[in-house]
Short mmCIF file of C-alpha atoms in Angstrom, two decimals:
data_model
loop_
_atom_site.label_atom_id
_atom_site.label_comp_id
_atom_site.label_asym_id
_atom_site.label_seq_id
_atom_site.Cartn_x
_atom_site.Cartn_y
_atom_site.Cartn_z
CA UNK A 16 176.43 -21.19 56.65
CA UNK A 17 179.85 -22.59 58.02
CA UNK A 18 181.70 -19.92 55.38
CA UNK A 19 179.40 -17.25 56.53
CA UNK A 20 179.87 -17.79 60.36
CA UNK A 21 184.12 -18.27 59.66
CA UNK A 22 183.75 -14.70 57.63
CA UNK A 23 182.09 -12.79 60.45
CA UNK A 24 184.13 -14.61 63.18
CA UNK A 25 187.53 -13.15 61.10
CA UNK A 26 185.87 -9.32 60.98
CA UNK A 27 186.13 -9.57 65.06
CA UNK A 28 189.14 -11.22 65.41
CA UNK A 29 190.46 -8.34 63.39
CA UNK A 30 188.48 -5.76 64.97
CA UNK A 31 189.65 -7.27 68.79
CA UNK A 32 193.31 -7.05 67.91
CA UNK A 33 193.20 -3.51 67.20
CA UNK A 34 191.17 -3.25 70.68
CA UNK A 35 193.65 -5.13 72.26
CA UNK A 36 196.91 -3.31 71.09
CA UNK A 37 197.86 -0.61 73.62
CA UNK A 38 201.18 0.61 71.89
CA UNK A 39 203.42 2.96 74.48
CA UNK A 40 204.63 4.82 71.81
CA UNK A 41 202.90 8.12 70.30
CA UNK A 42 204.28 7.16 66.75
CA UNK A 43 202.84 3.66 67.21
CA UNK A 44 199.67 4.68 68.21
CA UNK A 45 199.55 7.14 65.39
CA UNK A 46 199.54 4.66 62.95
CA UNK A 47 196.77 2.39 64.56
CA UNK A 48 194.73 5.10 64.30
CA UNK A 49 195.27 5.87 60.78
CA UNK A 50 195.09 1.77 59.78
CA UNK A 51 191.77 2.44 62.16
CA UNK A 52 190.50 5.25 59.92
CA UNK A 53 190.93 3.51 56.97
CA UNK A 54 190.22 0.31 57.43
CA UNK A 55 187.17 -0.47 60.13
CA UNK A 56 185.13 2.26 58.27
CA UNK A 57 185.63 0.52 54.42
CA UNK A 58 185.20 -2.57 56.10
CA UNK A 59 181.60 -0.81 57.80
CA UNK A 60 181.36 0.63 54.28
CA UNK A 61 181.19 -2.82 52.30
CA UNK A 62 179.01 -4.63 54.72
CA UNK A 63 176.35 -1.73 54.19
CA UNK A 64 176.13 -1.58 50.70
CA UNK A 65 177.19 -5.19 49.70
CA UNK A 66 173.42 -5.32 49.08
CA UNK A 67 172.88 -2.15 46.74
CA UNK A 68 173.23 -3.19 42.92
CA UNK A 69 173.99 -0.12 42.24
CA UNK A 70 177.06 0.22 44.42
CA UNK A 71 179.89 -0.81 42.09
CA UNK A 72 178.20 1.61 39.42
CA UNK A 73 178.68 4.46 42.30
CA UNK A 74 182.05 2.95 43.56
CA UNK A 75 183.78 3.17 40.35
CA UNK A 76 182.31 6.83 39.72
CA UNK A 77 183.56 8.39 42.72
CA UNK A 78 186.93 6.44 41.97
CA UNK A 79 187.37 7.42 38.44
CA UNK A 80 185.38 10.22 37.69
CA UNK A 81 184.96 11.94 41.21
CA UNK A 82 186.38 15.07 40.04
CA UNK A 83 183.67 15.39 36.78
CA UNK A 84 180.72 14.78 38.72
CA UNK A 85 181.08 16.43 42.08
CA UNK A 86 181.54 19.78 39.68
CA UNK A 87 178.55 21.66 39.68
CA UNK A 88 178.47 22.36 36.40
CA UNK A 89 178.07 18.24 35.80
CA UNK A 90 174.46 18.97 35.31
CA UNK A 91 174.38 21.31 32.83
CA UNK A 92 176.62 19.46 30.81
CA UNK A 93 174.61 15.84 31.50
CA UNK A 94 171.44 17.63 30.41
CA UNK A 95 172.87 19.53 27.54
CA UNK A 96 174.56 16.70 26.07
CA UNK A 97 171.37 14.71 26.62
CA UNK A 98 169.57 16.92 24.61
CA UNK A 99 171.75 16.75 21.75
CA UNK A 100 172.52 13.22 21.31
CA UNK A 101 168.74 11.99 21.83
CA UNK A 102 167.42 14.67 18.95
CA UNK A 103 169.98 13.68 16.10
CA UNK A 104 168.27 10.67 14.97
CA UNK A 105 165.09 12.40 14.76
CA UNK A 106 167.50 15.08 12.82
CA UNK A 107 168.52 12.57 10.52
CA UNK A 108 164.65 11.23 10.41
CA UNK A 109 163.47 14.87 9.02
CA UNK A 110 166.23 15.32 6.38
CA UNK A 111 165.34 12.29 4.99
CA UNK A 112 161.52 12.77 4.97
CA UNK A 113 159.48 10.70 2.88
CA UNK A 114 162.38 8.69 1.62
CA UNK A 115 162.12 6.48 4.51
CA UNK A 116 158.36 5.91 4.05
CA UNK A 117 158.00 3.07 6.76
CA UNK A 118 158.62 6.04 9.24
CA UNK A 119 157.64 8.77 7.55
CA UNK A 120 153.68 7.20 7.68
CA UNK A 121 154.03 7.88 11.24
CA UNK A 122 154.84 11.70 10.64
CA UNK A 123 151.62 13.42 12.67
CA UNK A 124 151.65 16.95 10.82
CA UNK A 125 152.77 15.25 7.01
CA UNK A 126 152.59 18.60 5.46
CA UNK A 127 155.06 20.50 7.84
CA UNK A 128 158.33 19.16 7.47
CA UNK A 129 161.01 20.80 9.81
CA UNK A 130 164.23 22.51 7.46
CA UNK A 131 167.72 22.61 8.39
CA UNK A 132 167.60 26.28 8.95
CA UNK A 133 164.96 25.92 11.59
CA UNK A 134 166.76 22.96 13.29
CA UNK A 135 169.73 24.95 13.85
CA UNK A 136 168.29 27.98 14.76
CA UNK A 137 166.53 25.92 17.47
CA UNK A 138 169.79 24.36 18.39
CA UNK A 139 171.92 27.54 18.36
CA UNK A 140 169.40 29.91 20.23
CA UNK A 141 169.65 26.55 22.94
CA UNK A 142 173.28 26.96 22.92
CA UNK A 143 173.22 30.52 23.41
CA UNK A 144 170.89 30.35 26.35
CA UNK A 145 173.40 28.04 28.15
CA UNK A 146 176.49 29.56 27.23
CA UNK A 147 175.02 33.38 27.82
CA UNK A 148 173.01 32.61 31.08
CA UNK A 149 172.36 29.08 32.81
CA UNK A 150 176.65 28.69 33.14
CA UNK A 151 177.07 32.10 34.66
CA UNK A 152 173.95 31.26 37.03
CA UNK A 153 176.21 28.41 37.73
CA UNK A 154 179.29 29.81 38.52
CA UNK A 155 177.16 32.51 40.67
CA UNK A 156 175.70 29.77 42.76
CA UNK A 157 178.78 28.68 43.68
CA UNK A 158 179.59 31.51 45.58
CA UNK A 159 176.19 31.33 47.50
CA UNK A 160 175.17 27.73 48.18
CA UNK A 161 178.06 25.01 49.54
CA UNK A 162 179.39 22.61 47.48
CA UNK A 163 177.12 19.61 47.27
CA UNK A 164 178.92 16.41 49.26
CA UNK A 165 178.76 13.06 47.46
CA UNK A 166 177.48 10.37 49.47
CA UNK A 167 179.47 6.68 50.03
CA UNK A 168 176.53 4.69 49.33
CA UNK A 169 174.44 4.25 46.30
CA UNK A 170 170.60 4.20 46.23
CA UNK A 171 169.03 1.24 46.13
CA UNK A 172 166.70 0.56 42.32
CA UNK A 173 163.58 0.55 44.16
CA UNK A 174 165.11 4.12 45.72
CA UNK A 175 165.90 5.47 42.28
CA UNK A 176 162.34 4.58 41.25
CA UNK A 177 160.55 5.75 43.70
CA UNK A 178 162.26 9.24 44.15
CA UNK A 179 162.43 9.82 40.47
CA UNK A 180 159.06 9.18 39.85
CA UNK A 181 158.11 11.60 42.79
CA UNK A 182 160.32 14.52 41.16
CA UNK A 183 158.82 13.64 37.37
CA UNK A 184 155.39 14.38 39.47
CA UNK A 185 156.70 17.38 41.26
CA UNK A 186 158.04 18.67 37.91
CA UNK A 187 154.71 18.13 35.68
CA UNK A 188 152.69 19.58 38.55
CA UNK A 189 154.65 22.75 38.63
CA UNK A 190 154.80 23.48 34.95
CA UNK A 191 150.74 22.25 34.17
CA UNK A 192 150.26 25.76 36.36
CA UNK A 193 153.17 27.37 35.21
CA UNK A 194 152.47 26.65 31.28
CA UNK A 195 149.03 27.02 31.88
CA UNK A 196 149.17 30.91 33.65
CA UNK A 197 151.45 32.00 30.30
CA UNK A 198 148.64 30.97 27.79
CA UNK A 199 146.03 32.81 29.80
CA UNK A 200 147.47 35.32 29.91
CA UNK A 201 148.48 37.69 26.58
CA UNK A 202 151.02 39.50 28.11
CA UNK A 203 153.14 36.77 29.34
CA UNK A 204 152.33 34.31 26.82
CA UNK A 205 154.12 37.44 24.17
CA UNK A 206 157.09 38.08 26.85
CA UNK A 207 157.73 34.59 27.61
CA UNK A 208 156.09 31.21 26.41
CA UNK A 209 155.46 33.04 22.52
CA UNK A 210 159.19 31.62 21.81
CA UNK A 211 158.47 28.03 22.38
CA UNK A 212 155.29 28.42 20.06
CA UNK A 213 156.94 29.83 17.12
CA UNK A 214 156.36 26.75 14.89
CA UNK A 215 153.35 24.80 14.68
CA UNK A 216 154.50 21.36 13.88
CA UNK A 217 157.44 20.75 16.75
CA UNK A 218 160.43 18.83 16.06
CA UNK A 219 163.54 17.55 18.06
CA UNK A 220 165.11 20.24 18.75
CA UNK A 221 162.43 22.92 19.36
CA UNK A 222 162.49 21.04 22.59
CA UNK A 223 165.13 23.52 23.98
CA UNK A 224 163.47 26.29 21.90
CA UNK A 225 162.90 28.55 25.00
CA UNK A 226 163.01 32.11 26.10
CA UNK A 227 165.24 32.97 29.12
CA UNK A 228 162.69 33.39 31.22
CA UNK A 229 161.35 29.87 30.64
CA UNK A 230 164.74 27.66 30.62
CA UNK A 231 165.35 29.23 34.02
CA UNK A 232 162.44 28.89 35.85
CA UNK A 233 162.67 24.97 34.62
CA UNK A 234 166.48 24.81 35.01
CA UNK A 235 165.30 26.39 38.52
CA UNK A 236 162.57 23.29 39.47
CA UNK A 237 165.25 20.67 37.67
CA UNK A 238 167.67 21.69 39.99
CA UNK A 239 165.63 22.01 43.16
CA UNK A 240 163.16 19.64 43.19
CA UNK A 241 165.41 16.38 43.50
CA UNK A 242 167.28 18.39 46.95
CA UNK A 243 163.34 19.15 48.35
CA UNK A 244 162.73 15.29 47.84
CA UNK A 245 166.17 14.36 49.40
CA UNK A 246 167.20 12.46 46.21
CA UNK A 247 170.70 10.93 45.75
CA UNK A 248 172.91 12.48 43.39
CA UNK A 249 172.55 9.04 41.30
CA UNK A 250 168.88 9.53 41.25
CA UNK A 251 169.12 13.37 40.37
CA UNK A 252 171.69 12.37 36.95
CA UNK A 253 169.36 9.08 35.98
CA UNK A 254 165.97 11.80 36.18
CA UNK A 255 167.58 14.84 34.29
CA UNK A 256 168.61 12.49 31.45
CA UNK A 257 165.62 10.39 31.19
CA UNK A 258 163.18 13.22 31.51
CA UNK A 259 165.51 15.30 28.93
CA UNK A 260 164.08 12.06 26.63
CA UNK A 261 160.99 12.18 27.64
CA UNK A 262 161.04 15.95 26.49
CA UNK A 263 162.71 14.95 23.18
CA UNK A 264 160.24 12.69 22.24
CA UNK A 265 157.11 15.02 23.12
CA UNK A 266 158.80 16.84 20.34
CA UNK A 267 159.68 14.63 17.60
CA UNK A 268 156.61 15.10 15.48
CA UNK A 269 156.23 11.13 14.85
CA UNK A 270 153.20 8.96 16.60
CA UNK A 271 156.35 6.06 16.44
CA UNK A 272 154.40 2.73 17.91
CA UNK A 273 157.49 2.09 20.51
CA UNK A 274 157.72 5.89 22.13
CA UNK A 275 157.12 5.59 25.97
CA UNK A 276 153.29 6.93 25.66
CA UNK A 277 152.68 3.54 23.73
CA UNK A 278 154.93 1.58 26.25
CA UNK A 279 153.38 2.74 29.77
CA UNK A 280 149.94 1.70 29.90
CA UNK A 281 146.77 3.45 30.78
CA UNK A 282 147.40 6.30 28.41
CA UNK A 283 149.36 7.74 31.37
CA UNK A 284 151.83 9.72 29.51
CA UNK A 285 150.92 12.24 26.58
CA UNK A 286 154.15 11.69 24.39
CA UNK A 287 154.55 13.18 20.86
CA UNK A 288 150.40 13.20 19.64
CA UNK A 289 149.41 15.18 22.76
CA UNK A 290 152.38 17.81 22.15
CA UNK A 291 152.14 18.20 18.87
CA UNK A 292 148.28 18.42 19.82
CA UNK A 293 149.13 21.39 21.61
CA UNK A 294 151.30 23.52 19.04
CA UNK A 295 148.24 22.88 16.88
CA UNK A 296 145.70 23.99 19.43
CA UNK A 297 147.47 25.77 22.34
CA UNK A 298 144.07 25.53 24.78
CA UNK A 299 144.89 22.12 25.45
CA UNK A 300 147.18 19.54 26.68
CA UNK A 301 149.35 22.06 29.10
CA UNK A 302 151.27 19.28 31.08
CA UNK A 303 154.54 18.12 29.66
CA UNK A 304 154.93 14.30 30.46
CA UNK A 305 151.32 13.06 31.89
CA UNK A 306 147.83 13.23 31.14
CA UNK A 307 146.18 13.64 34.28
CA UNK A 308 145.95 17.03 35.04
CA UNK A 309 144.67 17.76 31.63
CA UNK A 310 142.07 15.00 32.00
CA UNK A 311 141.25 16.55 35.56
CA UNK A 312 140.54 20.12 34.25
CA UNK A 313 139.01 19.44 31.26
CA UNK A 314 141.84 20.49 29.34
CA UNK A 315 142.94 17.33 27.18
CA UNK A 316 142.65 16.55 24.07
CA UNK A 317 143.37 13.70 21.69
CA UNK A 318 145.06 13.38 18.29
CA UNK A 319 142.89 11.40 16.41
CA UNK A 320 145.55 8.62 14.99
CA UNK A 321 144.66 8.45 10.99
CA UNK A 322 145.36 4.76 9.36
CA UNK A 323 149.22 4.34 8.06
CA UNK A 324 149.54 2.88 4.49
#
């Protein structure tokens, strides 16, 4: 208590003296008021976010890396590389097959087992569709909207929680109707969503598998959502890379016991079964990462789990 009071009676000592000093020269009282600008407001600074666990985090990315993230094409690359680093196990998974049998018994569609050929194909028509369209989008929207300013402080967890959890909401809400308008209808299921659907047993990287149409209107919501919900910048990067999982493992082909739709209760989240679900009947299970709105409309439906040996 005695350190505390000694600490806070030495911030207004300091802050008195620089009351207190009147210098009569213009050079002199130049230099106050740059030791004022940089000082008093870091001081300010610390005592605000001293609190926030995930200040130093933030501190020693604006320090360090201020330049790569405060680009705006930080999120393409965040999600991109997301997307390729979380499906190469599951690469290495497929090319190996049934000679790793104490995962392979978890394989949900045994008899389709994704090639090489089809896992780059996948992987270069996703490459293509950044390099040919979302980057140029980019580099468009930086002419038209103002460069995004990076806040001082860092969210607080229960912040990052909260808002990414609302914008995971936001984001299965909007594609539920979105997916669930293209299988309605013929024409723009053929035009747009038929891409997506061209194999019937998914796998890792059919998870970027999409037709331009598609990857923009969800590049689109991924980008605007978070700035609708006011999220921090921190919060935006933690959501694009966890839901880039989350998309991943819908994907992966493999009812694995330790996937996120076996770790949240409830049987709140679909996961791999109700994905693979829908390639196999494409009337059902329409929302990407929860079960709700399929369970509302009438529109889920279950993989029934058959025993492992």
């Amino acid at each position: 208590m005695r350190e505390e009071k000694q600490k806070k009676s030495h911030e207004l000592s300091s802050f008195s003296l620089y009351k207190k000093a009147e210098p009569s020269v213009d050079g002199d009282r130049a230099d106050i008021k740059m030791l004022d600008v940089r000082s008093l407001p870091l001081l300010l600074q610390h005592s605000r976010s001293s609190d926030r666990l995930l200040q130093p985090l933030w501190d020693r990315l604006l320090l360090q890396h201020r330049p790569l993230v405060s680009s705006p094409f930080f999120p393409v690359v965040l999600a991109f590389s997301s997307y390729f680093l979380f499906s190469l196990p599951f690469t290495v998974l497929d090319l190996l097959g049934e000679k790793v049998p104490l995962l392979h018994r978890f394989k949900i569609q045994k008899n389709r087992q994704p090639t090489l050929r089809m896992m780059s194909q996948s992987f270069l028509l996703a490459l293509s569709n950044h390099l040919v369209f979302v980057l140029p989008a980019v580099v468009i929207s930086t002419f038209i909207f103002p460069a995004v300013e990076l806040p001082q402080d860092a969210p607080s967890v229960p912040e990052v929680l909260v808002d990414g959890l609302a914008v995971l909401l936001l984001f299965d809400t909007q594609y539920f109707i979105w997916h669930f308008i293209h299988h309605k209808d013929k024409r723009l299921y053929r035009q747009i969503h038929a891409v997506h659907h061209e194999t019937t047993a998914p796998f890792s990287w059919a998870s970027e598998q999409l037709s331009i149409p598609e990857l923009m209107t969800v590049g689109l919501w991924s980008h605007w959502d978070p700035i609708i919900l006011n999220c921090h910048p921190l919060t935006t990067w933690c959501v694009t890379v966890f839901s880039i999982w989350m998309s991943v493992e819908d994907h992966i082909g493999y009812d694995l016991p330790w996937t996120l739709n076996h770790v949240v209760p409830f049987g709140l989240l679909g996961g791999a079964p109700a994905h693979d679900m829908h390639h196999q009947r494409p009337s059902s299970n329409y929302a990407p990462f929860f079960r709700h709105w399929d369970v509302i409309f009438g529109t889920s439906a279950h993989y029934e789990k058959k025993e492992h040996h």
